[in-house]
């Protein structure tokens, strides 16, 4: 039996040596990470939120949509301005063709060119244009509010991810403290085993516990890195960006009293302050004006037009002069005397008209007029568009009602979670205090050989679990209260 005991002691000592080497390896691997962390730039919540608002993809997309709507508004306003278009055409005709200046067939080769300037403006269309402008203007305002909504969502998401990262770091620190606690106890136990005060089993159980604590530490470290990656994604930063957050004093984080965050009052306040509610109201108003604009398409419209045009053809001939002539057209004999009848006239002389003469004088034409368009039947397009616009208004009103219900549910749910979170934190704080006291008593009894290693480890694990639950409950109730503060103030502050 003595040999078996000695053999078991040797195994325990070998296991202890292995765990010591493992600790050295872990410390060696962590050292560069600690040095690197010291070199990282420190980010607090305000900096994270500010950076996210400038770089988050969702915010950028909302900004692009706002600019698109602003362009649509500019286009709608431009509908009040007369249109002006200029066109020109030139070419060379050969073979049998029509002379563009005389509209006569010719076989001559003709070099031609034409110009045209047209303008038009809508005089009255039953306020279709005015309602369209109002609709586009309100849509543009809605897009601006949607940017604020996107920023608001990003702020809340960044705050949640930031607190999750802080929680993970706290859990890593607790796990690290657990390793130190187990390590110190293992070293003490090894000395007591060597002195014969404690059985070898105690050292073996503590060695196994140290391995378990190391595994828990690695798991918590992985969770912390995952939470960090989630926060980096919200900031639109690459995963390899040097990054570290500041650790605020949790006890000094300002928290609004729960009594000041009554859900009914928060809901009424949120209806006037939350950007989503503003977006919904503006979208409905814009859709109502769009429906009025669509209805105006079924009524007559009056517009004015004007045009100036001219053309040139190389074959065009114009009279450039004349010369007189006298022609005998008959004679009469009176009493044997012949009298001749003559006619005098002018023989025209033609020559090709010059380019400028044709364009600015001979072929220049102008026109002004009014156009009355009366829709009679257009395959029901106008009426269908109007009916669709009315249904769109109804759909947006239903969406607004749905969003109001969701907002109310979210606020009451957040209040319930905050209330239970505070109670949960208080309960876990008491549990951690009792667990700390129980561990202290267990440690004294274990050191005096009055408690087995397994019973000691039970108390140690209970203390670890109590600390983890306490810190998790603390961050949970902080976040729950911050959500309620967000509905009240539209921002989050740590």
JSON list of C-alpha atoms in Angstrom, two decimals, residues 167-366:
[
{"chain": "A", "resi": 167, "resn": "UNK", "atom": "CA", "xyz": [-19.62, 41.94, -19.68]},
{"chain": "A", "resi": 168, "resn": "UNK", "atom": "CA", "xyz": [-17.44, 39.44, -21.53]},
{"chain": "A", "resi": 169, "resn": "UNK", "atom": "CA", "xyz": [-14.30, 41.22, -20.31]},
{"chain": "A", "resi": 170, "resn": "UNK", "atom": "CA", "xyz": [-15.59, 41.08, -16.73]},
{"chain": "A", "resi": 171, "resn": "UNK", "atom": "CA", "xyz": [-16.27, 37.36, -17.11]},
{"chain": "A", "resi": 172, "resn": "UNK", "atom": "CA", "xyz": [-12.74, 36.85, -18.44]},
{"chain": "A", "resi": 173, "resn": "UNK", "atom": "CA", "xyz": [-11.33, 38.67, -15.42]},
{"chain": "A", "resi": 174, "resn": "UNK", "atom": "CA", "xyz": [-13.43, 36.54, -13.07]},
{"chain": "A", "resi": 175, "resn": "UNK", "atom": "CA", "xyz": [-12.26, 33.37, -14.81]},
{"chain": "A", "resi": 176, "resn": "UNK", "atom": "CA", "xyz": [-8.68, 34.59, -14.56]},
{"chain": "A", "resi": 177, "resn": "UNK", "atom": "CA", "xyz": [-9.15, 35.21, -10.84]},
{"chain": "A", "resi": 178, "resn": "UNK", "atom": "CA", "xyz": [-10.58, 31.73, -10.51]},
{"chain": "A", "resi": 179, "resn": "UNK", "atom": "CA", "xyz": [-7.40, 30.29, -12.06]},
{"chain": "A", "resi": 180, "resn": "UNK", "atom": "CA", "xyz": [-5.25, 32.28, -9.65]},
{"chain": "A", "resi": 181, "resn": "UNK", "atom": "CA", "xyz": [-7.37, 31.13, -6.71]},
{"chain": "A", "resi": 182, "resn": "UNK", "atom": "CA", "xyz": [-7.15, 27.47, -7.71]},
{"chain": "A", "resi": 183, "resn": "UNK", "atom": "CA", "xyz": [-3.43, 27.78, -8.44]},
{"chain": "A", "resi": 184, "resn": "UNK", "atom": "CA", "xyz": [-2.65, 29.25, -5.06]},
{"chain": "A", "resi": 185, "resn": "UNK", "atom": "CA", "xyz": [-4.72, 26.63, -3.32]},
{"chain": "A", "resi": 186, "resn": "UNK", "atom": "CA", "xyz": [-3.02, 23.89, -5.33]},
{"chain": "A", "resi": 187, "resn": "UNK", "atom": "CA", "xyz": [0.43, 25.13, -4.33]},
{"chain": "A", "resi": 188, "resn": "UNK", "atom": "CA", "xyz": [-0.58, 25.19, -0.69]},
{"chain": "A", "resi": 189, "resn": "UNK", "atom": "CA", "xyz": [-2.15, 21.75, -0.93]},
{"chain": "A", "resi": 190, "resn": "UNK", "atom": "CA", "xyz": [0.97, 20.31, -2.53]},
{"chain": "A", "resi": 191, "resn": "UNK", "atom": "CA", "xyz": [3.00, 21.50, 0.43]},
{"chain": "A", "resi": 192, "resn": "UNK", "atom": "CA", "xyz": [0.50, 20.00, 2.85]},
{"chain": "A", "resi": 193, "resn": "UNK", "atom": "CA", "xyz": [0.49, 16.72, 0.92]},
{"chain": "A", "resi": 194, "resn": "UNK", "atom": "CA", "xyz": [4.28, 16.63, 1.04]},
{"chain": "A", "resi": 195, "resn": "UNK", "atom": "CA", "xyz": [4.09, 17.22, 4.79]},
{"chain": "A", "resi": 196, "resn": "UNK", "atom": "CA", "xyz": [1.54, 14.44, 5.16]},
{"chain": "A", "resi": 197, "resn": "UNK", "atom": "CA", "xyz": [-1.16, 16.81, 6.43]},
{"chain": "A", "resi": 198, "resn": "UNK", "atom": "CA", "xyz": [-3.53, 16.19, 3.50]},
{"chain": "A", "resi": 199, "resn": "UNK", "atom": "CA", "xyz": [-4.14, 13.16, 1.27]},
{"chain": "A", "resi": 200, "resn": "UNK", "atom": "CA", "xyz": [-2.81, 13.04, -2.29]},
{"chain": "A", "resi": 201, "resn": "UNK", "atom": "CA", "xyz": [-6.38, 13.00, -3.57]},
{"chain": "A", "resi": 202, "resn": "UNK", "atom": "CA", "xyz": [-6.80, 16.67, -2.65]},
{"chain": "A", "resi": 203, "resn": "UNK", "atom": "CA", "xyz": [-3.94, 17.72, -4.92]},
{"chain": "A", "resi": 204, "resn": "UNK", "atom": "CA", "xyz": [-5.26, 15.60, -7.77]},
{"chain": "A", "resi": 205, "resn": "UNK", "atom": "CA", "xyz": [-8.74, 17.10, -7.48]},
{"chain": "A", "resi": 206, "resn": "UNK", "atom": "CA", "xyz": [-7.34, 20.63, -7.44]},
{"chain": "A", "resi": 207, "resn": "UNK", "atom": "CA", "xyz": [-5.19, 19.86, -10.50]},
{"chain": "A", "resi": 208, "resn": "UNK", "atom": "CA", "xyz": [-8.30, 18.69, -12.32]},
{"chain": "A", "resi": 209, "resn": "UNK", "atom": "CA", "xyz": [-10.11, 21.83, -11.19]},
{"chain": "A", "resi": 210, "resn": "UNK", "atom": "CA", "xyz": [-7.27, 23.98, -12.53]},
{"chain": "A", "resi": 211, "resn": "UNK", "atom": "CA", "xyz": [-7.63, 22.34, -15.94]},
{"chain": "A", "resi": 212, "resn": "UNK", "atom": "CA", "xyz": [-11.38, 23.01, -15.84]},
{"chain": "A", "resi": 213, "resn": "UNK", "atom": "CA", "xyz": [-10.80, 26.64, -14.84]},
{"chain": "A", "resi": 214, "resn": "UNK", "atom": "CA", "xyz": [-8.33, 27.05, -17.72]},
{"chain": "A", "resi": 215, "resn": "UNK", "atom": "CA", "xyz": [-10.90, 25.68, -20.15]},
{"chain": "A", "resi": 216, "resn": "UNK", "atom": "CA", "xyz": [-13.52, 28.08, -18.79]},
{"chain": "A", "resi": 217, "resn": "UNK", "atom": "CA", "xyz": [-11.09, 30.96, -19.18]},
{"chain": "A", "resi": 218, "resn": "UNK", "atom": "CA", "xyz": [-10.47, 30.05, -22.83]},
{"chain": "A", "resi": 219, "resn": "UNK", "atom": "CA", "xyz": [-14.22, 29.81, -23.46]},
{"chain": "A", "resi": 220, "resn": "UNK", "atom": "CA", "xyz": [-14.81, 33.23, -21.92]},
{"chain": "A", "resi": 221, "resn": "UNK", "atom": "CA", "xyz": [-11.90, 34.64, -23.92]},
{"chain": "A", "resi": 222, "resn": "UNK", "atom": "CA", "xyz": [-13.51, 33.31, -27.12]},
{"chain": "A", "resi": 223, "resn": "UNK", "atom": "CA", "xyz": [-16.86, 34.85, -26.19]},
{"chain": "A", "resi": 224, "resn": "UNK", "atom": "CA", "xyz": [-15.14, 38.18, -25.56]},
{"chain": "A", "resi": 225, "resn": "UNK", "atom": "CA", "xyz": [-13.48, 38.08, -29.00]},
{"chain": "A", "resi": 226, "resn": "UNK", "atom": "CA", "xyz": [-16.81, 37.26, -30.65]},
{"chain": "A", "resi": 227, "resn": "UNK", "atom": "CA", "xyz": [-18.48, 40.20, -28.89]},
{"chain": "A", "resi": 228, "resn": "UNK", "atom": "CA", "xyz": [-15.60, 42.39, -29.98]},
{"chain": "A", "resi": 229, "resn": "UNK", "atom": "CA", "xyz": [-16.08, 41.33, -33.61]},
{"chain": "A", "resi": 230, "resn": "UNK", "atom": "CA", "xyz": [-19.78, 42.14, -33.38]},
{"chain": "A", "resi": 231, "resn": "UNK", "atom": "CA", "xyz": [-18.97, 45.63, -32.10]},
{"chain": "A", "resi": 232, "resn": "UNK", "atom": "CA", "xyz": [-16.36, 46.15, -34.83]},
{"chain": "A", "resi": 233, "resn": "UNK", "atom": "CA", "xyz": [-18.93, 45.15, -37.47]},
{"chain": "A", "resi": 234, "resn": "UNK", "atom": "CA", "xyz": [-21.36, 47.79, -36.19]},
{"chain": "A", "resi": 235, "resn": "UNK", "atom": "CA", "xyz": [-18.56, 50.34, -36.43]},
{"chain": "A", "resi": 236, "resn": "UNK", "atom": "CA", "xyz": [-17.74, 49.13, -39.95]},
{"chain": "A", "resi": 237, "resn": "UNK", "atom": "CA", "xyz": [-14.16, 48.38, -38.87]},
{"chain": "A", "resi": 238, "resn": "UNK", "atom": "CA", "xyz": [-12.15, 45.42, -40.11]},
{"chain": "A", "resi": 239, "resn": "UNK", "atom": "CA", "xyz": [-11.67, 42.51, -37.74]},
{"chain": "A", "resi": 240, "resn": "UNK", "atom": "CA", "xyz": [-7.91, 43.09, -37.49]},
{"chain": "A", "resi": 241, "resn": "UNK", "atom": "CA", "xyz": [-8.23, 46.74, -36.39]},
{"chain": "A", "resi": 242, "resn": "UNK", "atom": "CA", "xyz": [-6.33, 47.47, -33.15]},
{"chain": "A", "resi": 243, "resn": "UNK", "atom": "CA", "xyz": [-9.21, 48.07, -30.76]},
{"chain": "A", "resi": 244, "resn": "UNK", "atom": "CA", "xyz": [-9.81, 48.22, -27.04]},
{"chain": "A", "resi": 245, "resn": "UNK", "atom": "CA", "xyz": [-12.62, 49.74, -25.00]},
{"chain": "A", "resi": 246, "resn": "UNK", "atom": "CA", "xyz": [-12.35, 51.72, -21.81]},
{"chain": "A", "resi": 247, "resn": "UNK", "atom": "CA", "xyz": [-13.69, 50.06, -18.69]},
{"chain": "A", "resi": 248, "resn": "UNK", "atom": "CA", "xyz": [-16.00, 52.51, -16.93]},
{"chain": "A", "resi": 249, "resn": "UNK", "atom": "CA", "xyz": [-16.69, 52.33, -13.22]},
{"chain": "A", "resi": 250, "resn": "UNK", "atom": "CA", "xyz": [-19.95, 50.41, -13.35]},
{"chain": "A", "resi": 251, "resn": "UNK", "atom": "CA", "xyz": [-21.06, 51.82, -10.01]},
{"chain": "A", "resi": 252, "resn": "UNK", "atom": "CA", "xyz": [-20.73, 55.37, -11.39]},
{"chain": "A", "resi": 253, "resn": "UNK", "atom": "CA", "xyz": [-22.78, 54.83, -14.56]},
{"chain": "A", "resi": 254, "resn": "UNK", "atom": "CA", "xyz": [-25.69, 57.33, -14.33]},
{"chain": "A", "resi": 255, "resn": "UNK", "atom": "CA", "xyz": [-29.03, 55.54, -14.15]},
{"chain": "A", "resi": 256, "resn": "UNK", "atom": "CA", "xyz": [-32.47, 57.09, -14.22]},
{"chain": "A", "resi": 257, "resn": "UNK", "atom": "CA", "xyz": [-34.64, 55.88, -11.31]},
{"chain": "A", "resi": 258, "resn": "UNK", "atom": "CA", "xyz": [-37.15, 53.29, -12.43]},
{"chain": "A", "resi": 259, "resn": "UNK", "atom": "CA", "xyz": [-39.92, 55.39, -10.89]},
{"chain": "A", "resi": 260, "resn": "UNK", "atom": "CA", "xyz": [-39.12, 58.08, -13.49]},
{"chain": "A", "resi": 261, "resn": "UNK", "atom": "CA", "xyz": [-39.49, 55.61, -16.35]},
{"chain": "A", "resi": 262, "resn": "UNK", "atom": "CA", "xyz": [-43.18, 54.70, -16.08]},
{"chain": "A", "resi": 263, "resn": "UNK", "atom": "CA", "xyz": [-44.11, 52.89, -19.33]},
{"chain": "A", "resi": 264, "resn": "UNK", "atom": "CA", "xyz": [-47.36, 54.75, -20.02]},
{"chain": "A", "resi": 265, "resn": "UNK", "atom": "CA", "xyz": [-45.67, 58.15, -19.87]},
{"chain": "A", "resi": 266, "resn": "UNK", "atom": "CA", "xyz": [-42.72, 56.85, -21.89]},
{"chain": "A", "resi": 267, "resn": "UNK", "atom": "CA", "xyz": [-45.05, 55.63, -24.62]},
{"chain": "A", "resi": 268, "resn": "UNK", "atom": "CA", "xyz": [-46.85, 58.96, -24.93]},
{"chain": "A", "resi": 269, "resn": "UNK", "atom": "CA", "xyz": [-43.50, 60.74, -25.02]},
{"chain": "A", "resi": 270, "resn": "UNK", "atom": "CA", "xyz": [-42.08, 58.30, -27.59]},
{"chain": "A", "resi": 271, "resn": "UNK", "atom": "CA", "xyz": [-45.01, 58.94, -29.94]},
{"chain": "A", "resi": 272, "resn": "UNK", "atom": "CA", "xyz": [-43.75, 62.52, -30.29]},
{"chain": "A", "resi": 273, "resn": "UNK", "atom": "CA", "xyz": [-40.00, 61.98, -30.06]},
{"chain": "A", "resi": 274, "resn": "UNK", "atom": "CA", "xyz": [-39.18, 58.64, -31.69]},
{"chain": "A", "resi": 275, "resn": "UNK", "atom": "CA", "xyz": [-38.02, 59.13, -35.27]},
{"chain": "A", "resi": 276, "resn": "UNK", "atom": "CA", "xyz": [-39.89, 56.10, -36.58]},
{"chain": "A", "resi": 277, "resn": "UNK", "atom": "CA", "xyz": [-43.20, 57.72, -35.59]},
{"chain": "A", "resi": 278, "resn": "UNK", "atom": "CA", "xyz": [-42.19, 60.94, -37.37]},
{"chain": "A", "resi": 279, "resn": "UNK", "atom": "CA", "xyz": [-41.25, 58.97, -40.48]},
{"chain": "A", "resi": 280, "resn": "UNK", "atom": "CA", "xyz": [-44.61, 57.18, -40.48]},
{"chain": "A", "resi": 281, "resn": "UNK", "atom": "CA", "xyz": [-46.60, 60.42, -40.18]},
{"chain": "A", "resi": 282, "resn": "UNK", "atom": "CA", "xyz": [-44.65, 62.13, -42.96]},
{"chain": "A", "resi": 283, "resn": "UNK", "atom": "CA", "xyz": [-45.00, 59.13, -45.28]},
{"chain": "A", "resi": 284, "resn": "UNK", "atom": "CA", "xyz": [-48.77, 59.15, -44.83]},
{"chain": "A", "resi": 285, "resn": "UNK", "atom": "CA", "xyz": [-48.98, 62.88, -45.57]},
{"chain": "A", "resi": 286, "resn": "UNK", "atom": "CA", "xyz": [-46.78, 62.49, -48.66]},
{"chain": "A", "resi": 287, "resn": "UNK", "atom": "CA", "xyz": [-48.95, 59.62, -49.90]},
{"chain": "A", "resi": 288, "resn": "UNK", "atom": "CA", "xyz": [-52.10, 61.73, -49.45]},
{"chain": "A", "resi": 289, "resn": "UNK", "atom": "CA", "xyz": [-50.70, 64.47, -51.69]},
{"chain": "A", "resi": 290, "resn": "UNK", "atom": "CA", "xyz": [-49.56, 61.82, -54.17]},
{"chain": "A", "resi": 291, "resn": "UNK", "atom": "CA", "xyz": [-53.14, 60.54, -54.31]},
{"chain": "A", "resi": 292, "resn": "UNK", "atom": "CA", "xyz": [-54.41, 64.07, -55.05]},
{"chain": "A", "resi": 293, "resn": "UNK", "atom": "CA", "xyz": [-51.83, 64.37, -57.82]},
{"chain": "A", "resi": 294, "resn": "UNK", "atom": "CA", "xyz": [-52.91, 61.03, -59.30]},
{"chain": "A", "resi": 295, "resn": "UNK", "atom": "CA", "xyz": [-56.56, 62.10, -59.25]},
{"chain": "A", "resi": 296, "resn": "UNK", "atom": "CA", "xyz": [-55.75, 65.29, -61.18]},
{"chain": "A", "resi": 297, "resn": "UNK", "atom": "CA", "xyz": [-54.53, 63.12, -64.07]},
{"chain": "A", "resi": 298, "resn": "UNK", "atom": "CA", "xyz": [-58.17, 62.29, -64.82]},
{"chain": "A", "resi": 299, "resn": "UNK", "atom": "CA", "xyz": [-59.04, 65.96, -65.50]},
{"chain": "A", "resi": 300, "resn": "UNK", "atom": "CA", "xyz": [-58.26, 68.24, -68.47]},
{"chain": "A", "resi": 301, "resn": "UNK", "atom": "CA", "xyz": [-54.98, 70.13, -68.64]},
{"chain": "A", "resi": 302, "resn": "UNK", "atom": "CA", "xyz": [-54.07, 73.33, -70.46]},
{"chain": "A", "resi": 303, "resn": "UNK", "atom": "CA", "xyz": [-50.60, 74.12, -71.74]},
{"chain": "A", "resi": 304, "resn": "UNK", "atom": "CA", "xyz": [-48.96, 76.70, -73.99]},
{"chain": "A", "resi": 305, "resn": "UNK", "atom": "CA", "xyz": [-46.35, 76.12, -76.65]},
{"chain": "A", "resi": 306, "resn": "UNK", "atom": "CA", "xyz": [-44.12, 78.11, -78.97]},
{"chain": "A", "resi": 307, "resn": "UNK", "atom": "CA", "xyz": [-41.61, 77.29, -81.67]},
{"chain": "A", "resi": 308, "resn": "UNK", "atom": "CA", "xyz": [-39.11, 78.87, -84.04]},
{"chain": "A", "resi": 309, "resn": "UNK", "atom": "CA", "xyz": [-37.77, 77.00, -87.06]},
{"chain": "A", "resi": 310, "resn": "UNK", "atom": "CA", "xyz": [-35.83, 77.47, -90.27]},
{"chain": "A", "resi": 311, "resn": "UNK", "atom": "CA", "xyz": [-34.06, 75.46, -92.94]},
{"chain": "A", "resi": 312, "resn": "UNK", "atom": "CA", "xyz": [-31.53, 75.71, -95.74]},
{"chain": "A", "resi": 313, "resn": "UNK", "atom": "CA", "xyz": [-31.18, 73.93, -99.10]},
{"chain": "A", "resi": 314, "resn": "UNK", "atom": "CA", "xyz": [-28.39, 74.41, -101.60]},
{"chain": "A", "resi": 315, "resn": "UNK", "atom": "CA", "xyz": [-30.90, 74.13, -104.49]},
{"chain": "A", "resi": 316, "resn": "UNK", "atom": "CA", "xyz": [-33.07, 76.98, -103.31]},
{"chain": "A", "resi": 317, "resn": "UNK", "atom": "CA", "xyz": [-33.25, 79.82, -105.89]},
{"chain": "A", "resi": 318, "resn": "UNK", "atom": "CA", "xyz": [-34.39, 83.36, -105.20]},
{"chain": "A", "resi": 319, "resn": "UNK", "atom": "CA", "xyz": [-34.91, 86.36, -107.50]},
{"chain": "A", "resi": 320, "resn": "UNK", "atom": "CA", "xyz": [-31.85, 88.53, -107.45]},
{"chain": "A", "resi": 321, "resn": "UNK", "atom": "CA", "xyz": [-32.89, 91.05, -110.15]},
{"chain": "A", "resi": 322, "resn": "UNK", "atom": "CA", "xyz": [-34.64, 91.57, -113.56]},
{"chain": "A", "resi": 323, "resn": "UNK", "atom": "CA", "xyz": [-34.26, 93.30, -116.93]},
{"chain": "A", "resi": 324, "resn": "UNK", "atom": "CA", "xyz": [-37.03, 95.01, -119.03]},
{"chain": "A", "resi": 325, "resn": "UNK", "atom": "CA", "xyz": [-38.37, 93.72, -122.28]},
{"chain": "A", "resi": 326, "resn": "UNK", "atom": "CA", "xyz": [-40.94, 94.80, -124.95]},
{"chain": "A", "resi": 327, "resn": "UNK", "atom": "CA", "xyz": [-42.94, 92.24, -126.84]},
{"chain": "A", "resi": 328, "resn": "UNK", "atom": "CA", "xyz": [-45.30, 92.76, -129.81]},
{"chain": "A", "resi": 329, "resn": "UNK", "atom": "CA", "xyz": [-48.48, 90.96, -129.02]},
{"chain": "A", "resi": 330, "resn": "UNK", "atom": "CA", "xyz": [-50.61, 92.01, -132.05]},
{"chain": "A", "resi": 331, "resn": "UNK", "atom": "CA", "xyz": [-51.39, 94.57, -134.77]},
{"chain": "A", "resi": 332, "resn": "UNK", "atom": "CA", "xyz": [-54.40, 96.35, -136.25]},
{"chain": "A", "resi": 333, "resn": "UNK", "atom": "CA", "xyz": [-54.86, 98.02, -139.66]},
{"chain": "A", "resi": 334, "resn": "UNK", "atom": "CA", "xyz": [-56.74, 101.23, -139.69]},
{"chain": "A", "resi": 335, "resn": "UNK", "atom": "CA", "xyz": [-57.24, 102.94, -143.05]},
{"chain": "A", "resi": 336, "resn": "UNK", "atom": "CA", "xyz": [-54.36, 101.02, -144.46]},
{"chain": "A", "resi": 337, "resn": "UNK", "atom": "CA", "xyz": [-52.15, 101.95, -141.64]},
{"chain": "A", "resi": 338, "resn": "UNK", "atom": "CA", "xyz": [-50.76, 99.16, -139.38]},
{"chain": "A", "resi": 339, "resn": "UNK", "atom": "CA", "xyz": [-50.70, 99.80, -135.70]},
{"chain": "A", "resi": 340, "resn": "UNK", "atom": "CA", "xyz": [-48.77, 97.38, -133.43]},
{"chain": "A", "resi": 341, "resn": "UNK", "atom": "CA", "xyz": [-49.72, 96.42, -129.88]},
{"chain": "A", "resi": 342, "resn": "UNK", "atom": "CA", "xyz": [-46.81, 95.80, -127.52]},
{"chain": "A", "resi": 343, "resn": "UNK", "atom": "CA", "xyz": [-46.40, 94.65, -123.93]},
{"chain": "A", "resi": 344, "resn": "UNK", "atom": "CA", "xyz": [-43.61, 95.59, -121.62]},
{"chain": "A", "resi": 345, "resn": "UNK", "atom": "CA", "xyz": [-42.43, 93.55, -118.63]},
{"chain": "A", "resi": 346, "resn": "UNK", "atom": "CA", "xyz": [-39.53, 92.44, -116.46]},
{"chain": "A", "resi": 347, "resn": "UNK", "atom": "CA", "xyz": [-37.65, 89.20, -116.87]},
{"chain": "A", "resi": 348, "resn": "UNK", "atom": "CA", "xyz": [-36.60, 87.94, -113.38]},
{"chain": "A", "resi": 349, "resn": "UNK", "atom": "CA", "xyz": [-33.06, 86.83, -112.71]},
{"chain": "A", "resi": 350, "resn": "UNK", "atom": "CA", "xyz": [-32.66, 83.94, -110.20]},
{"chain": "A", "resi": 351, "resn": "UNK", "atom": "CA", "xyz": [-29.65, 82.93, -108.17]},
{"chain": "A", "resi": 352, "resn": "UNK", "atom": "CA", "xyz": [-29.00, 80.61, -105.24]},
{"chain": "A", "resi": 353, "resn": "UNK", "atom": "CA", "xyz": [-29.95, 82.11, -101.89]},
{"chain": "A", "resi": 354, "resn": "UNK", "atom": "CA", "xyz": [-27.19, 82.35, -99.31]},
{"chain": "A", "resi": 355, "resn": "UNK", "atom": "CA", "xyz": [-27.11, 80.33, -96.09]},
{"chain": "A", "resi": 356, "resn": "UNK", "atom": "CA", "xyz": [-27.80, 83.23, -93.75]},
{"chain": "A", "resi": 357, "resn": "UNK", "atom": "CA", "xyz": [-30.52, 84.63, -96.02]},
{"chain": "A", "resi": 358, "resn": "UNK", "atom": "CA", "xyz": [-32.42, 81.36, -95.98]},
{"chain": "A", "resi": 359, "resn": "UNK", "atom": "CA", "xyz": [-32.00, 80.66, -92.26]},
{"chain": "A", "resi": 360, "resn": "UNK", "atom": "CA", "xyz": [-32.75, 84.10, -90.85]},
{"chain": "A", "resi": 361, "resn": "UNK", "atom": "CA", "xyz": [-35.13, 85.49, -93.46]},
{"chain": "A", "resi": 362, "resn": "UNK", "atom": "CA", "xyz": [-36.63, 83.43, -96.24]},
{"chain": "A", "resi": 363, "resn": "UNK", "atom": "CA", "xyz": [-37.39, 80.16, -94.41]},
{"chain": "A", "resi": 364, "resn": "UNK", "atom": "CA", "xyz": [-37.75, 81.47, -90.85]},
{"chain": "A", "resi": 365, "resn": "UNK", "atom": "CA", "xyz": [-41.06, 80.50, -89.19]},
{"chain": "A", "resi": 366, "resn": "UNK", "atom": "CA", "xyz": [-42.63, 81.08, -85.74]}
]
